Every structure is written in C-alpha cells, then in structure tokens.
Amino acid sequence: MGSRSPKINHHQHHHRHSYSLIQPQSILILVLTHPLTMSGLFARQAWASASKLRSTALRAPKTAFACKVNSIAPRRCFSVSMNLLARKYTESHEWVDVAADGKTCTIGISKYAAEALGDVVYVELPSQGEDVSEGDSFGSVESVKSASDINSPVSGSVVAVNDPIVDTPADLGKDPEGEGWLIKVEAEDVSALDSLMDEAAYAKHLEEH
C-alpha cells in the first residue's frame, strides 16, 4: 500500500474547534437566555439553579442596608436617655434624678450634706399625695450636731416616701445618694432642673465653698 495523506474533514474539524471555545460562562448565558435550546431534565434543572442564584444576588444589598440603618438607632436613643437621666444638685445640697418617664423625680441629700450632719437621729418627710413647691422646704433632718431643712428642687405631688429612713434615721448616712433617697415627686415641669449643677459642677462648687 502506498502512503497517502489522511483525508481531512474540514467541516468536522471546524465544528470541534468551535465547540472547544465555549466556556462554562457561555453555557450559563445560554441557559439564562434560551432555556428552550436545551432539552430534557438537565435544561430545566440548570434554569432553576441559575434563577435561584440571580434572585439571591438581587436581595443581598437590601439586607445589608437594613442592618446598617438599624445599627445606628440604638446609639442615638442611648445618648438621649443618658442626658435625660443625668443627676443634678442644688446649692443647698439636695440631689435629684429624673426617671425615664421624664417627670418622676427622686430627691435626697448629698453625701457631703450627710457627712456634715453626722449621726442622724430624726427625719421628717411629707406624706404621699402632698404637694411640694420648688425652692420650699418639704422636710427636715436632725443630727446630734445640728438640724437642717430639706428643700425641693421641683414643684409637684409626692408619689413615694422612703419610710424605712424615717423609721431608722441613722441609715441615711450609710448611702445618702442611693438607698437613702427621701421622696419621689411627680414634677409639674422638669425644665426647672436645667439651671441646677451636674456632678462635675457640684464638685467644683464644693471646692470653692
């Protein structure tokens, strides 16, 4: 047999070459654009998977944006609450806290006043339901050394009285700015407290006097 060149089927060679250029991305595009060009179960499954991926990608930015917005709100609310609940002091050494409701005020005497009084032997306080006026005396404290009136920093109605302190006056000196609170008042207007001193200003006031 003589040697002869192999016969090249140009059409078949061209078809094989063209098919090798099709990348996986191209198959995905074909599936997304022309699902009917692929037949059978494979085409339907590929189309369903691609649609699911596309739907998930479109939803992702919305979820991230929602989390970003919600993360800001708690910090903003927290800063407002801290300003509202800041303790204030009077020049006559009473302290007052405003509750989260913006109107209930807890009133007592400062640690400095309790130390100046010494051992307390008697505490007089108003009854629940009585009215108090801003700047006026609502009770008194007596010790072995002296006696002192207690003035209200706000006007309003007494809603609670610390009866254990009345029963055991000596306990007032143990925690005058905590468990030793005296009365709680539902204030008519808490804006009267704006002119009072915060903790830092009160500390400076004590140093100067």
PDB file of C-alpha atoms in Angstrom:
ATOM      1  CA  MET A   1       0.000   0.000   0.000  1.00  0.00           C
ATOM      2  CA  GLY A   2       1.291   3.398  -0.831  1.00  0.00           C
ATOM      3  CA  SER A   3       1.485   6.270   1.630  1.00  0.00           C
ATOM      4  CA  ARG A   4      -1.163   8.932   1.301  1.00  0.00           C
ATOM      5  CA  SER A   5      -2.150  11.912   3.243  1.00  0.00           C
ATOM      6  CA  PRO A   6      -5.090  11.461   5.558  1.00  0.00           C
ATOM      7  CA  LYS A   7      -8.316  12.950   4.406  1.00  0.00           C
ATOM      8  CA  ILE A   8      -9.294  15.906   6.497  1.00  0.00           C
ATOM      9  CA  ASN A   9     -12.940  16.530   7.065  1.00  0.00           C
ATOM     10  CA  HIS A  10     -12.841  20.343   7.263  1.00  0.00           C
ATOM     11  CA  HIS A  11     -16.426  20.587   8.426  1.00  0.00           C
ATOM     12  CA  GLN A  12     -15.879  18.170  11.314  1.00  0.00           C
ATOM     13  CA  HIS A  13     -12.630  19.894  12.356  1.00  0.00           C
ATOM     14  CA  HIS A  14     -14.245  23.300  12.338  1.00  0.00           C
ATOM     15  CA  HIS A  15     -17.157  22.050  14.469  1.00  0.00           C
ATOM     16  CA  ARG A  16     -14.820  20.544  17.082  1.00  0.00           C
ATOM     17  CA  HIS A  17     -12.787  23.753  17.254  1.00  0.00           C
ATOM     18  CA  SER A  18     -15.836  25.929  17.699  1.00  0.00           C
ATOM     19  CA  TYR A  19     -17.235  23.800  20.494  1.00  0.00           C
ATOM     20  CA  SER A  20     -13.952  23.934  22.459  1.00  0.00           C
ATOM     21  CA  LEU A  21     -14.243  27.736  22.640  1.00  0.00           C
ATOM     22  CA  ILE A  22     -17.495  27.581  24.577  1.00  0.00           C
ATOM     23  CA  GLN A  23     -16.724  28.305  28.208  1.00  0.00           C
ATOM     24  CA  PRO A  24     -18.837  27.417  31.266  1.00  0.00           C
ATOM     25  CA  GLN A  25     -19.912  31.074  31.487  1.00  0.00           C
ATOM     26  CA  SER A  26     -21.274  30.820  27.952  1.00  0.00           C
ATOM     27  CA  ILE A  27     -23.315  27.777  28.919  1.00  0.00           C
ATOM     28  CA  LEU A  28     -24.812  29.754  31.826  1.00  0.00           C
ATOM     29  CA  ILE A  29     -25.682  32.613  29.457  1.00  0.00           C
ATOM     30  CA  LEU A  30     -27.332  30.183  27.073  1.00  0.00           C
ATOM     31  CA  VAL A  31     -29.323  28.696  29.918  1.00  0.00           C
ATOM     32  CA  LEU A  32     -30.444  32.118  31.172  1.00  0.00           C
ATOM     33  CA  THR A  33     -31.281  33.443  27.709  1.00  0.00           C
ATOM     34  CA  HIS A  34     -32.569  30.433  25.817  1.00  0.00           C
ATOM     35  CA  PRO A  35     -33.783  27.686  28.158  1.00  0.00           C
ATOM     36  CA  LEU A  36     -35.651  26.019  25.319  1.00  0.00           C
ATOM     37  CA  THR A  37     -32.422  25.400  23.332  1.00  0.00           C
ATOM     38  CA  MET A  38     -31.521  22.700  25.868  1.00  0.00           C
ATOM     39  CA  SER A  39     -33.859  19.793  26.153  1.00  0.00           C
ATOM     40  CA  GLY A  40     -34.841  17.431  28.875  1.00  0.00           C
ATOM     41  CA  LEU A  41     -34.378  17.375  32.607  1.00  0.00           C
ATOM     42  CA  PHE A  42     -30.877  18.931  32.527  1.00  0.00           C
ATOM     43  CA  ALA A  43     -32.141  22.157  30.951  1.00  0.00           C
ATOM     44  CA  ARG A  44     -34.911  22.580  33.487  1.00  0.00           C
ATOM     45  CA  GLN A  45     -32.607  21.946  36.456  1.00  0.00           C
ATOM     46  CA  ALA A  46     -29.938  24.338  35.153  1.00  0.00           C
ATOM     47  CA  TRP A  47     -32.520  27.068  34.572  1.00  0.00           C
ATOM     48  CA  ALA A  48     -33.929  26.683  38.117  1.00  0.00           C
ATOM     49  CA  SER A  49     -30.454  26.851  39.718  1.00  0.00           C
ATOM     50  CA  ALA A  50     -29.461  29.952  37.746  1.00  0.00           C
ATOM     51  CA  SER A  51     -32.710  31.728  38.614  1.00  0.00           C
ATOM     52  CA  LYS A  52     -32.193  30.987  42.316  1.00  0.00           C
ATOM     53  CA  LEU A  53     -28.653  32.426  42.245  1.00  0.00           C
ATOM     54  CA  ARG A  54     -29.814  35.560  40.437  1.00  0.00           C
ATOM     55  CA  SER A  55     -32.660  36.104  42.946  1.00  0.00           C
ATOM     56  CA  THR A  56     -30.299  35.717  45.934  1.00  0.00           C
ATOM     57  CA  ALA A  57     -27.806  38.206  44.474  1.00  0.00           C
ATOM     58  CA  LEU A  58     -30.516  40.834  43.977  1.00  0.00           C
ATOM     59  CA  ARG A  59     -31.765  40.523  47.552  1.00  0.00           C
ATOM     60  CA  ALA A  60     -28.370  40.733  49.286  1.00  0.00           C
ATOM     61  CA  PRO A  61     -27.815  44.552  49.091  1.00  0.00           C
ATOM     62  CA  LYS A  62     -31.253  45.228  50.670  1.00  0.00           C
ATOM     63  CA  THR A  63     -30.445  43.063  53.691  1.00  0.00           C
ATOM     64  CA  ALA A  64     -27.060  44.728  54.239  1.00  0.00           C
ATOM     65  CA  PHE A  65     -28.616  48.217  54.010  1.00  0.00           C
ATOM     66  CA  ALA A  66     -31.309  47.352  56.565  1.00  0.00           C
ATOM     67  CA  CYS A  67     -28.718  46.181  59.092  1.00  0.00           C
ATOM     68  CA  LYS A  68     -26.717  49.357  58.611  1.00  0.00           C
ATOM     69  CA  VAL A  69     -29.709  51.591  59.307  1.00  0.00           C
ATOM     70  CA  ASN A  70     -30.875  49.656  62.371  1.00  0.00           C
ATOM     71  CA  SER A  71     -27.404  49.677  63.943  1.00  0.00           C
ATOM     72  CA  ILE A  72     -27.486  53.487  64.242  1.00  0.00           C
ATOM     73  CA  ALA A  73     -30.795  53.852  66.112  1.00  0.00           C
ATOM     74  CA  PRO A  74     -29.805  52.254  69.478  1.00  0.00           C
ATOM     75  CA  ARG A  75     -26.779  54.559  69.855  1.00  0.00           C
ATOM     76  CA  ARG A  76     -28.898  57.620  69.159  1.00  0.00           C
ATOM     77  CA  CYS A  77     -31.582  56.578  71.696  1.00  0.00           C
ATOM     78  CA  PHE A  78     -28.919  55.723  74.255  1.00  0.00           C
ATOM     79  CA  SER A  79     -27.358  59.222  74.095  1.00  0.00           C
ATOM     80  CA  VAL A  80     -30.760  60.881  74.632  1.00  0.00           C
ATOM     81  CA  SER A  81     -31.513  58.669  77.671  1.00  0.00           C
ATOM     82  CA  MET A  82     -28.154  59.399  79.292  1.00  0.00           C
ATOM     83  CA  ASN A  83     -28.756  63.154  79.039  1.00  0.00           C
ATOM     84  CA  LEU A  84     -32.256  62.791  80.500  1.00  0.00           C
ATOM     85  CA  LEU A  85     -31.118  60.719  83.492  1.00  0.00           C
ATOM     86  CA  ALA A  86     -28.138  62.885  84.488  1.00  0.00           C
ATOM     87  CA  ARG A  87     -28.175  63.643  88.237  1.00  0.00           C
ATOM     88  CA  LYS A  88     -28.446  67.289  89.303  1.00  0.00           C
ATOM     89  CA  TYR A  89     -27.504  69.072  92.556  1.00  0.00           C
ATOM     90  CA  THR A  90     -28.724  72.212  94.312  1.00  0.00           C
ATOM     91  CA  GLU A  91     -26.632  74.777  96.174  1.00  0.00           C
ATOM     92  CA  SER A  92     -28.369  73.684  99.388  1.00  0.00           C
ATOM     93  CA  HIS A  93     -27.003  70.143  98.832  1.00  0.00           C
ATOM     94  CA  GLU A  94     -30.049  68.231  97.591  1.00  0.00           C
ATOM     95  CA  TRP A  95     -29.724  65.865  94.628  1.00  0.00           C
ATOM     96  CA  VAL A  96     -32.413  64.929  92.111  1.00  0.00           C
ATOM     97  CA  ASP A  97     -32.729  62.186  89.492  1.00  0.00           C
ATOM     98  CA  VAL A  98     -35.302  62.239  86.684  1.00  0.00           C
ATOM     99  CA  ALA A  99     -36.786  58.866  85.751  1.00  0.00           C
ATOM    100  CA  ALA A 100     -37.122  57.606  82.180  1.00  0.00           C
ATOM    101  CA  ASP A 101     -40.744  58.791  82.103  1.00  0.00           C
ATOM    102  CA  GLY A 102     -39.441  62.377  82.156  1.00  0.00           C
ATOM    103  CA  LYS A 103     -41.498  63.507  85.163  1.00  0.00           C
ATOM    104  CA  THR A 104     -40.828  61.351  88.249  1.00  0.00           C
ATOM    105  CA  CYS A 105     -38.056  62.926  90.334  1.00  0.00           C
ATOM    106  CA  THR A 106     -36.227  61.172  93.172  1.00  0.00           C
ATOM    107  CA  ILE A 107     -34.861  63.607  95.767  1.00  0.00           C
ATOM    108  CA  GLY A 108     -32.338  63.203  98.593  1.00  0.00           C
ATOM    109  CA  ILE A 109     -29.441  64.938 100.317  1.00  0.00           C
ATOM    110  CA  SER A 110     -25.878  64.745  99.027  1.00  0.00           C
ATOM    111  CA  LYS A 111     -23.084  62.731 100.582  1.00  0.00           C
ATOM    112  CA  TYR A 112     -21.414  65.997 101.553  1.00  0.00           C
ATOM    113  CA  ALA A 113     -24.528  67.117 103.483  1.00  0.00           C
ATOM    114  CA  ALA A 114     -24.864  63.750 105.234  1.00  0.00           C
ATOM    115  CA  GLU A 115     -21.231  63.838 106.355  1.00  0.00           C
ATOM    116  CA  ALA A 116     -21.633  67.409 107.606  1.00  0.00           C
ATOM    117  CA  LEU A 117     -24.678  66.421 109.670  1.00  0.00           C
ATOM    118  CA  GLY A 118     -23.040  63.413 111.294  1.00  0.00           C
ATOM    119  CA  ASP A 119     -25.197  60.855 113.089  1.00  0.00           C
ATOM    120  CA  VAL A 120     -28.823  61.483 112.081  1.00  0.00           C
ATOM    121  CA  VAL A 121     -31.405  60.939 114.811  1.00  0.00           C
ATOM    122  CA  TYR A 122     -34.588  62.262 113.223  1.00  0.00           C
ATOM    123  CA  VAL A 123     -36.044  62.613 109.689  1.00  0.00           C
ATOM    124  CA  GLU A 124     -39.326  64.388 108.909  1.00  0.00           C
ATOM    125  CA  LEU A 125     -40.871  63.878 105.452  1.00  0.00           C
ATOM    126  CA  PRO A 126     -44.231  64.721 103.817  1.00  0.00           C
ATOM    127  CA  SER A 127     -46.906  62.106 103.226  1.00  0.00           C
ATOM    128  CA  GLN A 128     -47.704  60.596  99.860  1.00  0.00           C
ATOM    129  CA  GLY A 129     -50.137  62.816  97.952  1.00  0.00           C
ATOM    130  CA  GLU A 130     -48.918  66.099  99.457  1.00  0.00           C
ATOM    131  CA  ASP A 131     -47.729  68.894  97.186  1.00  0.00           C
ATOM    132  CA  VAL A 132     -44.251  70.416  97.280  1.00  0.00           C
ATOM    133  CA  SER A 133     -43.045  73.680  95.754  1.00  0.00           C
ATOM    134  CA  GLU A 134     -39.770  74.495  94.041  1.00  0.00           C
ATOM    135  CA  GLY A 135     -37.338  76.111  96.482  1.00  0.00           C
ATOM    136  CA  ASP A 136     -39.520  75.468  99.550  1.00  0.00           C
ATOM    137  CA  SER A 137     -38.832  73.130 102.454  1.00  0.00           C
ATOM    138  CA  PHE A 138     -40.605  69.773 102.414  1.00  0.00           C
ATOM    139  CA  GLY A 139     -38.935  68.164 105.435  1.00  0.00           C
ATOM    140  CA  SER A 140     -36.079  68.283 107.881  1.00  0.00           C
ATOM    141  CA  VAL A 141     -33.159  66.249 109.168  1.00  0.00           C
ATOM    142  CA  GLU A 142     -31.772  66.420 112.714  1.00  0.00           C
ATOM    143  CA  SER A 143     -28.476  65.060 113.952  1.00  0.00           C
ATOM    144  CA  VAL A 144     -26.563  65.163 117.224  1.00  0.00           C
ATOM    145  CA  LYS A 145     -24.777  68.251 115.877  1.00  0.00           C
ATOM    146  CA  SER A 146     -27.449  70.263 114.050  1.00  0.00           C
ATOM    147  CA  ALA A 147     -30.779  70.380 112.213  1.00  0.00           C
ATOM    148  CA  SER A 148     -31.378  71.262 108.577  1.00  0.00           C
ATOM    149  CA  ASP A 149     -34.361  71.845 106.304  1.00  0.00           C
ATOM    150  CA  ILE A 150     -34.634  69.917 103.025  1.00  0.00           C
ATOM    151  CA  ASN A 151     -35.747  71.929 100.002  1.00  0.00           C
ATOM    152  CA  SER A 152     -37.484  70.661  96.865  1.00  0.00           C
ATOM    153  CA  PRO A 153     -35.835  71.434  93.507  1.00  0.00           C
ATOM    154  CA  VAL A 154     -39.173  70.991  91.681  1.00  0.00           C
ATOM    155  CA  SER A 155     -42.889  71.602  92.177  1.00  0.00           C
ATOM    156  CA  GLY A 156     -45.271  68.660  92.106  1.00  0.00           C
ATOM    157  CA  SER A 157     -47.016  65.925  94.041  1.00  0.00           C
ATOM    158  CA  VAL A 158     -45.306  63.382  96.310  1.00  0.00           C
ATOM    159  CA  VAL A 159     -45.794  59.887  94.877  1.00  0.00           C
ATOM    160  CA  ALA A 160     -43.465  57.900  97.178  1.00  0.00           C
ATOM    161  CA  VAL A 161     -41.772  58.291 100.565  1.00  0.00           C
ATOM    162  CA  ASN A 162     -38.780  56.320 101.868  1.00  0.00           C
ATOM    163  CA  ASP A 163     -40.438  55.167 105.108  1.00  0.00           C
ATOM    164  CA  PRO A 164     -37.506  52.940 106.229  1.00  0.00           C
ATOM    165  CA  ILE A 165     -35.342  56.066 106.512  1.00  0.00           C
ATOM    166  CA  VAL A 166     -37.994  57.719 108.687  1.00  0.00           C
ATOM    167  CA  ASP A 167     -38.112  54.609 110.891  1.00  0.00           C
ATOM    168  CA  THR A 168     -34.307  54.242 111.063  1.00  0.00           C
ATOM    169  CA  PRO A 169     -32.780  57.738 110.569  1.00  0.00           C
ATOM    170  CA  ALA A 170     -29.235  56.524 111.224  1.00  0.00           C
ATOM    171  CA  ASP A 171     -29.313  54.627 107.905  1.00  0.00           C
ATOM    172  CA  LEU A 172     -29.441  57.905 105.977  1.00  0.00           C
ATOM    173  CA  GLY A 173     -25.697  58.409 106.380  1.00  0.00           C
ATOM    174  CA  LYS A 174     -24.847  54.944 105.020  1.00  0.00           C
ATOM    175  CA  ASP A 175     -25.936  55.613 101.427  1.00  0.00           C
ATOM    176  CA  PRO A 176     -27.432  59.130 101.129  1.00  0.00           C
ATOM    177  CA  GLU A 177     -27.248  59.203  97.317  1.00  0.00           C
ATOM    178  CA  GLY A 178     -28.661  55.709  96.838  1.00  0.00           C
ATOM    179  CA  GLU A 179     -30.793  53.706  99.270  1.00  0.00           C
ATOM    180  CA  GLY A 180     -31.062  56.818 101.441  1.00  0.00           C
ATOM    181  CA  TRP A 181     -33.304  58.714  98.984  1.00  0.00           C
ATOM    182  CA  LEU A 182     -36.099  60.661 100.691  1.00  0.00           C
ATOM    183  CA  ILE A 183     -39.108  61.264  98.407  1.00  0.00           C
ATOM    184  CA  LYS A 184     -40.264  60.873  94.819  1.00  0.00           C
ATOM    185  CA  VAL A 185     -42.205  63.684  93.185  1.00  0.00           C
ATOM    186  CA  GLU A 186     -44.266  63.767  90.002  1.00  0.00           C
ATOM    187  CA  ALA A 187     -42.973  67.097  88.746  1.00  0.00           C
ATOM    188  CA  GLU A 188     -45.135  69.698  87.046  1.00  0.00           C
ATOM    189  CA  ASP A 189     -42.200  70.895  84.932  1.00  0.00           C
ATOM    190  CA  VAL A 190     -38.735  69.301  84.951  1.00  0.00           C
ATOM    191  CA  SER A 191     -37.281  72.204  82.955  1.00  0.00           C
ATOM    192  CA  ALA A 192     -36.667  73.856  86.342  1.00  0.00           C
ATOM    193  CA  LEU A 193     -33.783  71.404  86.754  1.00  0.00           C
ATOM    194  CA  ASP A 194     -31.881  72.843  83.792  1.00  0.00           C
ATOM    195  CA  SER A 195     -30.364  75.552  85.993  1.00  0.00           C
ATOM    196  CA  LEU A 196     -29.024  73.068  88.555  1.00  0.00           C
ATOM    197  CA  MET A 197     -25.478  71.697  88.704  1.00  0.00           C
ATOM    198  CA  ASP A 198     -24.344  68.390  87.272  1.00  0.00           C
ATOM    199  CA  GLU A 199     -21.920  66.194  89.212  1.00  0.00           C
ATOM    200  CA  ALA A 200     -18.784  67.939  87.929  1.00  0.00           C
ATOM    201  CA  ALA A 201     -20.160  71.428  88.589  1.00  0.00           C
ATOM    202  CA  TYR A 202     -21.270  70.416  92.088  1.00  0.00           C
ATOM    203  CA  ALA A 203     -17.805  69.048  92.902  1.00  0.00           C
ATOM    204  CA  LYS A 204     -16.301  72.359  91.804  1.00  0.00           C
ATOM    205  CA  HIS A 205     -18.886  74.228  93.901  1.00  0.00           C
ATOM    206  CA  LEU A 206     -17.812  72.287  97.000  1.00  0.00           C
ATOM    207  CA  GLU A 207     -14.155  73.123  96.377  1.00  0.00           C
ATOM    208  CA  GLU A 208     -14.922  76.839  96.103  1.00  0.00           C
ATOM    209  CA  HIS A 209     -17.082  76.921  99.220  1.00  0.00           C
TER     210      HIS A 209
END
